[in-house]
Coordinates of C-alpha atoms in Angstrom, one line a residue:
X717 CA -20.8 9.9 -4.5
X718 CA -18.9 10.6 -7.0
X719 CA -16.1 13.2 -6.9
X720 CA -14.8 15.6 -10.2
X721 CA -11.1 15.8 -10.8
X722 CA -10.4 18.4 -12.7
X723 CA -8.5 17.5 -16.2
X724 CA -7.7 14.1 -15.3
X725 CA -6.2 12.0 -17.6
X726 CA -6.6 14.4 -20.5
X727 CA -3.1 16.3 -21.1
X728 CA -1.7 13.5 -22.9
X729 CA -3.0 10.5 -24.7
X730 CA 0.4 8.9 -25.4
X731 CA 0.9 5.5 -24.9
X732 CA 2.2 5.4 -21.2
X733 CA 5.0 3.1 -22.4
X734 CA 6.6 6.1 -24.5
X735 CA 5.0 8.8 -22.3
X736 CA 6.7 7.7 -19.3
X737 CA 10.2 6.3 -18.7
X738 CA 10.7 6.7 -15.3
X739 CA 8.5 6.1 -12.2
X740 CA 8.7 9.8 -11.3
X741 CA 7.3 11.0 -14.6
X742 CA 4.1 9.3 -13.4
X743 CA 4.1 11.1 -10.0
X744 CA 4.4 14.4 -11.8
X745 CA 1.1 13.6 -14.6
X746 CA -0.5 12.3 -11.5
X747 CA 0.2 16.3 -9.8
X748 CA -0.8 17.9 -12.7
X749 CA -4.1 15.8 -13.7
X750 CA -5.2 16.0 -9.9
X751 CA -7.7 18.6 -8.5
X752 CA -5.4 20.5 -5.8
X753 CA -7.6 19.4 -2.7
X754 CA -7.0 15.1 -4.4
X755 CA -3.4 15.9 -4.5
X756 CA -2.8 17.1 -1.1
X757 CA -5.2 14.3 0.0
X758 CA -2.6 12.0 -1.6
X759 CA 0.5 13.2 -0.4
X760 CA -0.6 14.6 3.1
X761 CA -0.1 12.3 6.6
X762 CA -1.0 13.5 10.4
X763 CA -0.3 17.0 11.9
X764 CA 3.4 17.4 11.4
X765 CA 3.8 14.7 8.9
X766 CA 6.5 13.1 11.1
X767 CA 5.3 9.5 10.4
X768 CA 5.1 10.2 7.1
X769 CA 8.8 11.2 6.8
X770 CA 10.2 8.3 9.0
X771 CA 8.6 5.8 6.9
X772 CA 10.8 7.3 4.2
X773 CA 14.0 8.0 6.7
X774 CA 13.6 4.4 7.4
X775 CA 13.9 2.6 3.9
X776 CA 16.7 5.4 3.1
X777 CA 18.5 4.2 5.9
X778 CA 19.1 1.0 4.5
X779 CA 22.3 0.5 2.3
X780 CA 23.0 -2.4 0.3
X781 CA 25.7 -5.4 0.5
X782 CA 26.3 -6.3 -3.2
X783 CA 27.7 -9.9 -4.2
X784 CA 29.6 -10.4 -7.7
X785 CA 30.6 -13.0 -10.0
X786 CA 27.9 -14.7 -10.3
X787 CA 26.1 -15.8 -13.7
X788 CA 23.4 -13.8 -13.5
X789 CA 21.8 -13.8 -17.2
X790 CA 18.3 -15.5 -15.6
X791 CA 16.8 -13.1 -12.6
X792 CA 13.4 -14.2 -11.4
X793 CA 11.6 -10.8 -9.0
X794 CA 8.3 -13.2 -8.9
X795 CA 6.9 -13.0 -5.1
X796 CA 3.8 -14.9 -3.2
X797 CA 1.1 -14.5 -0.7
X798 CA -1.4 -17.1 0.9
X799 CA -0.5 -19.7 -2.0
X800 CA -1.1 -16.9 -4.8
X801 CA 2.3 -16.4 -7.7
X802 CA 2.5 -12.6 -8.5
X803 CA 4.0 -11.0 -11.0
X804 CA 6.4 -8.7 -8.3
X805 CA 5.3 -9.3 -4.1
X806 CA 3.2 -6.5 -4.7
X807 CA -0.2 -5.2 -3.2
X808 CA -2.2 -2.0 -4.8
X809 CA -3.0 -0.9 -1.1
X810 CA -6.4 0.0 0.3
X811 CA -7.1 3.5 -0.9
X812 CA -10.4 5.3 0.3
X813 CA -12.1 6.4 -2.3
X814 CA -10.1 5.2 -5.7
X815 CA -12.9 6.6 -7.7
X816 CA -11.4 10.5 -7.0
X817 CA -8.2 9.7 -8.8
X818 CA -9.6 7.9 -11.6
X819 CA -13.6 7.7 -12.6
X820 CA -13.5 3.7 -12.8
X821 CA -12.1 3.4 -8.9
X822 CA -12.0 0.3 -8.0
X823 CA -13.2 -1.6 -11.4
X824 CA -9.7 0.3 -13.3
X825 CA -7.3 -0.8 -10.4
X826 CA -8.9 -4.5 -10.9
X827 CA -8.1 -4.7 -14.8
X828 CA -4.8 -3.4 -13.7
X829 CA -3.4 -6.0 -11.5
X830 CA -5.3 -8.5 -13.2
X831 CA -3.1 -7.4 -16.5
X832 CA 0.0 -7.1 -14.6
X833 CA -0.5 -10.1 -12.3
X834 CA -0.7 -8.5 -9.0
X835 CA -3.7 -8.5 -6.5
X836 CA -5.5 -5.5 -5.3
X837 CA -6.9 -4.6 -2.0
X838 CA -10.0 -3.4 -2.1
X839 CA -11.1 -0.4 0.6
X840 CA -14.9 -0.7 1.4
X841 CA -14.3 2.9 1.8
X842 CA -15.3 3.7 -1.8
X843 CA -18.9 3.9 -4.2
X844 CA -18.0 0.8 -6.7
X845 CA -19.6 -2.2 -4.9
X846 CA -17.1 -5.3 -4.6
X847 CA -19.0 -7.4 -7.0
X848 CA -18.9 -4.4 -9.4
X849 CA -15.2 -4.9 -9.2
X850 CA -14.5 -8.5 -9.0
X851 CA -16.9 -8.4 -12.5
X852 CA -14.0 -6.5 -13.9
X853 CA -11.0 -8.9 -14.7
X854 CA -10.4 -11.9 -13.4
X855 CA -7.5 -11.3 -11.0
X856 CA -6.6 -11.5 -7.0
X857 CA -8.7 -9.3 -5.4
X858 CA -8.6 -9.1 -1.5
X859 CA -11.6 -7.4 0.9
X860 CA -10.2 -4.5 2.6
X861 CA -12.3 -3.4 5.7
X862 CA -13.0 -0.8 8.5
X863 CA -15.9 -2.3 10.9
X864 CA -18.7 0.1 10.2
X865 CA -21.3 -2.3 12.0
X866 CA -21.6 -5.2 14.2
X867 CA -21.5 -8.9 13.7
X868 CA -24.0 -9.4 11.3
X869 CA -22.8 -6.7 9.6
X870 CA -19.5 -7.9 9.0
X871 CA -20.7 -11.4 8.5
X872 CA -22.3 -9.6 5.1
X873 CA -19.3 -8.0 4.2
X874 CA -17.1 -11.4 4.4
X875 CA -20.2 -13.1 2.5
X876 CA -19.8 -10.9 0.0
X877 CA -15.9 -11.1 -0.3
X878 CA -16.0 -15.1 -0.5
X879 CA -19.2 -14.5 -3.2
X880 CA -16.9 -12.3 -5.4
X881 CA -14.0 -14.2 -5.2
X882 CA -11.4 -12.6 -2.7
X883 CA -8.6 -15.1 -1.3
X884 CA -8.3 -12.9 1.9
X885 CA -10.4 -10.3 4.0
X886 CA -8.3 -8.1 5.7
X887 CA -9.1 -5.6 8.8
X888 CA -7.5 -2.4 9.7
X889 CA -6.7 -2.4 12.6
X890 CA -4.9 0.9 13.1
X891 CA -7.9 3.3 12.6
X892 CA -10.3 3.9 16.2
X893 CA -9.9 7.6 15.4
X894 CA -9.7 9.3 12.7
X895 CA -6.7 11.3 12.5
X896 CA -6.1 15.1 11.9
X897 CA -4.8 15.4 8.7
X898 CA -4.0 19.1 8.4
X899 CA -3.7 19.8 4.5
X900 CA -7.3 19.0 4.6
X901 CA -8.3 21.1 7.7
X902 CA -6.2 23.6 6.0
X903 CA -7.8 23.7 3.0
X904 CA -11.7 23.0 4.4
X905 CA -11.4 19.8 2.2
X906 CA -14.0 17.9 3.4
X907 CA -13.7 14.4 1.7
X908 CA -17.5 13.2 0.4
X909 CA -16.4 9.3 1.0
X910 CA -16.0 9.6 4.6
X911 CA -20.0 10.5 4.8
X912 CA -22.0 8.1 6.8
X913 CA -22.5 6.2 10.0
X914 CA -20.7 3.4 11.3
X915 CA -17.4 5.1 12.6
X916 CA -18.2 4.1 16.5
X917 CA -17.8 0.2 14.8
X918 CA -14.3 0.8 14.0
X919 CA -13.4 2.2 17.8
X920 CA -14.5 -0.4 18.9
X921 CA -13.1 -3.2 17.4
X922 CA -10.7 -5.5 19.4
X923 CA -9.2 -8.8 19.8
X924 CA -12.7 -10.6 20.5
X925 CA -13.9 -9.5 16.9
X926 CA -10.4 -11.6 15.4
X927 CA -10.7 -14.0 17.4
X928 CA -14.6 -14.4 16.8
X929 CA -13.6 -14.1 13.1
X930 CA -10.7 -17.0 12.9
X931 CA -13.8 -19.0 14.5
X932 CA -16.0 -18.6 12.4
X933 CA -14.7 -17.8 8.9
X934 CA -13.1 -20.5 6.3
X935 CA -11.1 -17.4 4.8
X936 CA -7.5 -16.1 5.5
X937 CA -7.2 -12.8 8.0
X938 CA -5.1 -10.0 6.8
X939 CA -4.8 -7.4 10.0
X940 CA -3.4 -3.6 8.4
X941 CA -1.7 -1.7 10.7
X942 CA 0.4 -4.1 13.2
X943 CA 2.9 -1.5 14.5
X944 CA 4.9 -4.0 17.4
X945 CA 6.2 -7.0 18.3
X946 CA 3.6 -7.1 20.9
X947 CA 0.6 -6.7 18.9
X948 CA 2.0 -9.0 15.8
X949 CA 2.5 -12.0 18.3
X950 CA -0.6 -11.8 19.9
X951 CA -2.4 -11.8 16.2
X952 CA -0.1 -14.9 15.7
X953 CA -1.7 -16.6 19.1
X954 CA -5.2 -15.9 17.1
X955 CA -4.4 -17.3 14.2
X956 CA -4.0 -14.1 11.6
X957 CA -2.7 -15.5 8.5
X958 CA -1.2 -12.5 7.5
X959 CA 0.7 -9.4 9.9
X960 CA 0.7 -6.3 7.6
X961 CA 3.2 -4.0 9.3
X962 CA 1.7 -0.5 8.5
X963 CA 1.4 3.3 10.4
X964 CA -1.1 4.3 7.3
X965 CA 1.4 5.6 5.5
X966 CA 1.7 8.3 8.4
X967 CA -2.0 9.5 8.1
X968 CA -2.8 8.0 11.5
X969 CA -1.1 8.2 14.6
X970 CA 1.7 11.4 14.4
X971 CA 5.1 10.6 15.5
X972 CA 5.7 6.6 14.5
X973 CA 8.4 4.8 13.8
X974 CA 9.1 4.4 10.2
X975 CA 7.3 0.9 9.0
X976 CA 10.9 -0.4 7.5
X977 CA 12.1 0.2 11.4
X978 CA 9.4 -1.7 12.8
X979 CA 9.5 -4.7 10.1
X980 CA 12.5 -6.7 12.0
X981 CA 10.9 -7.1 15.3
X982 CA 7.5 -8.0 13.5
X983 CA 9.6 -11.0 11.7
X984 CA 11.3 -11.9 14.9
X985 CA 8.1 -12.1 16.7
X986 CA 5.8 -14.2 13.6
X987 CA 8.7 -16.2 13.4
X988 CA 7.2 -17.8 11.0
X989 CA 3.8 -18.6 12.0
X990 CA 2.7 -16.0 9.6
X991 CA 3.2 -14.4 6.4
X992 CA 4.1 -10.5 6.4
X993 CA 2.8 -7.4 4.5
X994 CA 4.5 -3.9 5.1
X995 CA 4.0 -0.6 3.6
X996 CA 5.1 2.9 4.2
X997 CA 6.5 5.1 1.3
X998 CA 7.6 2.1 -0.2
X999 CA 7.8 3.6 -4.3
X1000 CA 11.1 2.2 -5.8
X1001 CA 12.1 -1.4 -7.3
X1002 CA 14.9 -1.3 -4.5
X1003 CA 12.8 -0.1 -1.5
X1004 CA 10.9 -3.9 -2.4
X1005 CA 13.7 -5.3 -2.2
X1006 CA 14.9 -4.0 1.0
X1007 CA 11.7 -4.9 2.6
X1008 CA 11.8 -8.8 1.3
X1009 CA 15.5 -8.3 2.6
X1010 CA 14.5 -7.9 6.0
X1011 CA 11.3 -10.7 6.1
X1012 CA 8.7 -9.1 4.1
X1013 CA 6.7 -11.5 2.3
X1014 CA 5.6 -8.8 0.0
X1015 CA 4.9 -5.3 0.0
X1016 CA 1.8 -2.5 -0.3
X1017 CA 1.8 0.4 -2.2
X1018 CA -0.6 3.4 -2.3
X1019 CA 0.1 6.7 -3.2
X1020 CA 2.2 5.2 -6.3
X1021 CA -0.6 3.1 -7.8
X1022 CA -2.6 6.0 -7.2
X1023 CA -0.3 8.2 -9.3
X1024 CA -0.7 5.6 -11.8
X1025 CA -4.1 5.7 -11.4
X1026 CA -4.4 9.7 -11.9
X1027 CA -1.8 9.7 -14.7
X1028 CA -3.3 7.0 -17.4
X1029 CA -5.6 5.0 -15.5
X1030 CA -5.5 1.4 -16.1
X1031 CA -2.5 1.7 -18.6
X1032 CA -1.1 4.1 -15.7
X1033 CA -1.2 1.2 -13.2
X1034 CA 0.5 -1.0 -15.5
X1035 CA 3.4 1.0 -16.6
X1036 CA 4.2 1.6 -12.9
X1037 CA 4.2 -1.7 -12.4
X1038 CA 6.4 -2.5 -15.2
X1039 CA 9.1 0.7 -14.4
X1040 CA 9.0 -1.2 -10.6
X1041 CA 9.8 -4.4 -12.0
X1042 CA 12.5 -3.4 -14.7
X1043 CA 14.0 -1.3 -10.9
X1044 CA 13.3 -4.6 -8.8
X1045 CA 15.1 -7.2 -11.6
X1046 CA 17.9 -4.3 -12.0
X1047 CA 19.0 -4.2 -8.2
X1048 CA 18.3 -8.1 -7.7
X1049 CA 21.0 -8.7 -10.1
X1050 CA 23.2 -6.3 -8.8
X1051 CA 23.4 -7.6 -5.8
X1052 CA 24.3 -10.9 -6.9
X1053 CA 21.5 -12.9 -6.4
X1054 CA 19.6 -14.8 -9.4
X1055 CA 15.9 -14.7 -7.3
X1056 CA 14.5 -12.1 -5.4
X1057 CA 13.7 -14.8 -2.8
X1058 CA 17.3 -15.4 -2.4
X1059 CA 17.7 -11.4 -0.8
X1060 CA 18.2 -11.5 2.5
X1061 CA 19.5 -9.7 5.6
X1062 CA 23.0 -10.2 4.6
X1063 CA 22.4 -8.2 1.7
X1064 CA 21.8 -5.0 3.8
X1065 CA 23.1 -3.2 6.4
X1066 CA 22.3 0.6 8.5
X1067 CA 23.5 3.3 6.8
X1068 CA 23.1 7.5 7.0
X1069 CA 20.7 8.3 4.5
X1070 CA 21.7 11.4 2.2
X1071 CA 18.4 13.6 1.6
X1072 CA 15.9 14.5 3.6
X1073 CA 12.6 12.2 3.8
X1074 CA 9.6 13.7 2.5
X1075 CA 6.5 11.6 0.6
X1076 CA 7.7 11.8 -2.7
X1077 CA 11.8 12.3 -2.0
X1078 CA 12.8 9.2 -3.5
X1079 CA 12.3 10.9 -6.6
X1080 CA 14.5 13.8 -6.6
X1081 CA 14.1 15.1 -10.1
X1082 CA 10.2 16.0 -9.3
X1083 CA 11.5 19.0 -7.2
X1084 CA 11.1 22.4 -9.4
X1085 CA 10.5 25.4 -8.8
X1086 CA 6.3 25.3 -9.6
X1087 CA 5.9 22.3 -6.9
X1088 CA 6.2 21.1 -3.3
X1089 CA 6.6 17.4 -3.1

């Protein structure tokens, strides 16, 4: 089904490389190409948003311990997951629906990271089929799923990712309800992709169906939405390939801990029997690199490359990209190392952040007078 968005992408056929100079121009096109009830789907989390804000608390919490005097003329902000180079440790995150920010979805995002270098996890919540998408570049493309049957069921859907060329299926993990997410109740938004059956698959999904799944699948397990030490060591004892810290980007369970505060425990209790994914408002070249700084192998991002997404489409995507990496190779340097893989924890320390956390408050010239961010 698809879903109109009202104006999008038509304000401004600029090249995106002149249009936009800085990452929270994109975030503002993205607001004003949006229809009101996308936006506030975007930027909204659980009930009293307080997930949403820690995840941001948490990354602003973190200052960092520059190093100088060294040559630092060549700076390398390359990353890499499950044997795969990127262009920056990045993930386009599972979004439901991609299709309501921009009409090519799924098949857009694909070109993207495939230009860029990136990979792109795709949410079976969504109209494009995965073969549609995979058809669309030839990039890294990763199954993104929520159990919505049983075995043979999901024995389809990983058929189907190995078929269209995916290097990982991953399962979320964090989602047995659905939450209340209030700017939609608010507004009677009533989001068309969430139709169907299939929801009772997803509550009841447990440790049996990862463990039945390492069993019998050739393919690396991704599980989204590991939010202890507890739960990341026992995905470890199974096997996962990959523990992607995540709380949904706040728009599951209300009053988290900020993902950034979770991610050192996670690390301590992988130690290194896995790689690591986190996510969680993570929207500026140095909140990456505080997250590889603590034992992130890479990161996820959402409501950015949606932004992108909204603002310019595929040319959207990549210029976010780009602004990240310019941010990412800028505070790598500063800091005195000549490799992003070089950042580590004695690069950062806990600090007091200075604003208040909100979704988008890590870009502080988008607050004016005709919007709430």
């Amino acid at each position: 089904m698809s879903i109109a968005v009202s104006g999008m992408n038509e304000a401004d056929n600029t090249d995106p490389t002149e249009r936009f100079l800085c990452l929270h121009e994109i975030v503002a096109a993205a607001e004003d190409a949006l229809d009101p009830n996308i936006w506030n789907y975007l930027r909204g989390a659980t009930e009293t948003e307080t997930t949403a804000k820690r995840n941001r608390q948490a990354l602003d919490s973190v200052a960092f311990r520059p190093r100088v005097l060294n040559d630092m003329r060549e700076v390398s902000v390359g990353g890499r997951l499950l044997g795969k180079d990127m262009t920056l440790p990045v993930l386009l995150a599972p979004v439901g629906s991609l299709e309501s920010f921009e009409p090519g979805g799924g098949r857009t995002a694909m070109r993207a990271a495939a230009g860029f270098g990136n990979a792109l996890m795709l949410s079976n919540v969504g109209t494009i089929p995965i073969e549609e998408v995979a058809a669309a570049a030839d990039g890294l493309l990763i199954s993104a799923l929520y159990k919505r049957g049983d075995d043979g069921w999901l024995d389809e859907q990983v058929q189907r990712a190995k078929d269209a060329g995916c290097f990982a299926v991953s399962l979320t993990v964090d989602s047995a309800y659905y939450s209340r997410r209030e700017r939609d109740i608010a507004a009677r938004f009533v989001k068309p992709w969430r139709a169907g059956a299939g929801a009772d698959w997803q509550a009841a999904l447990n440790w049996k169906d990862v463990e039945r799944f390492k069993e019998r699948y050739d393919i690396p397990l991704i599980l989204k939405g590991i939010a202890t030490a507890e739960d990341a060591a026992m995905a470890v004892e199974r096997g996962v390939d990959v523990v992607y810290v995540s709380n949904h980007g706040g728009r599951q369970l209300d009053h988290g801990r900020g993902a950034l505060d979770v991610l050192p425990e996670v690390v301590d209790a992988v130690a290194g029997r896995a790689e690591i994914v986190v996510d969680g408002s993570i929207q500026r070249g140095t909140d990456l690199v505080k997250a590889i700084a603590l034992g992130a192998n890479a990161v996820g991002m959402g409501r950015l490359f949606c932004c992108g997404l909204a603002a310019a489409g595929e040319a959207g995507v990549l210029r976010m990209l780009s602004l990240l990496r310019d941010e990412v190779k800028t505070a790598v340097a500063l800091l005195g190392a000549t490799s992003l893989s070089e950042v580590g924890p004695r690069h950062v320390r806990q600090a007091a952040p200075v604003t208040d956390p909100g979704v988008f408050s890590a870009f502080p010239l988008l607050y004016r007078e005709t919007s709430q961010f």
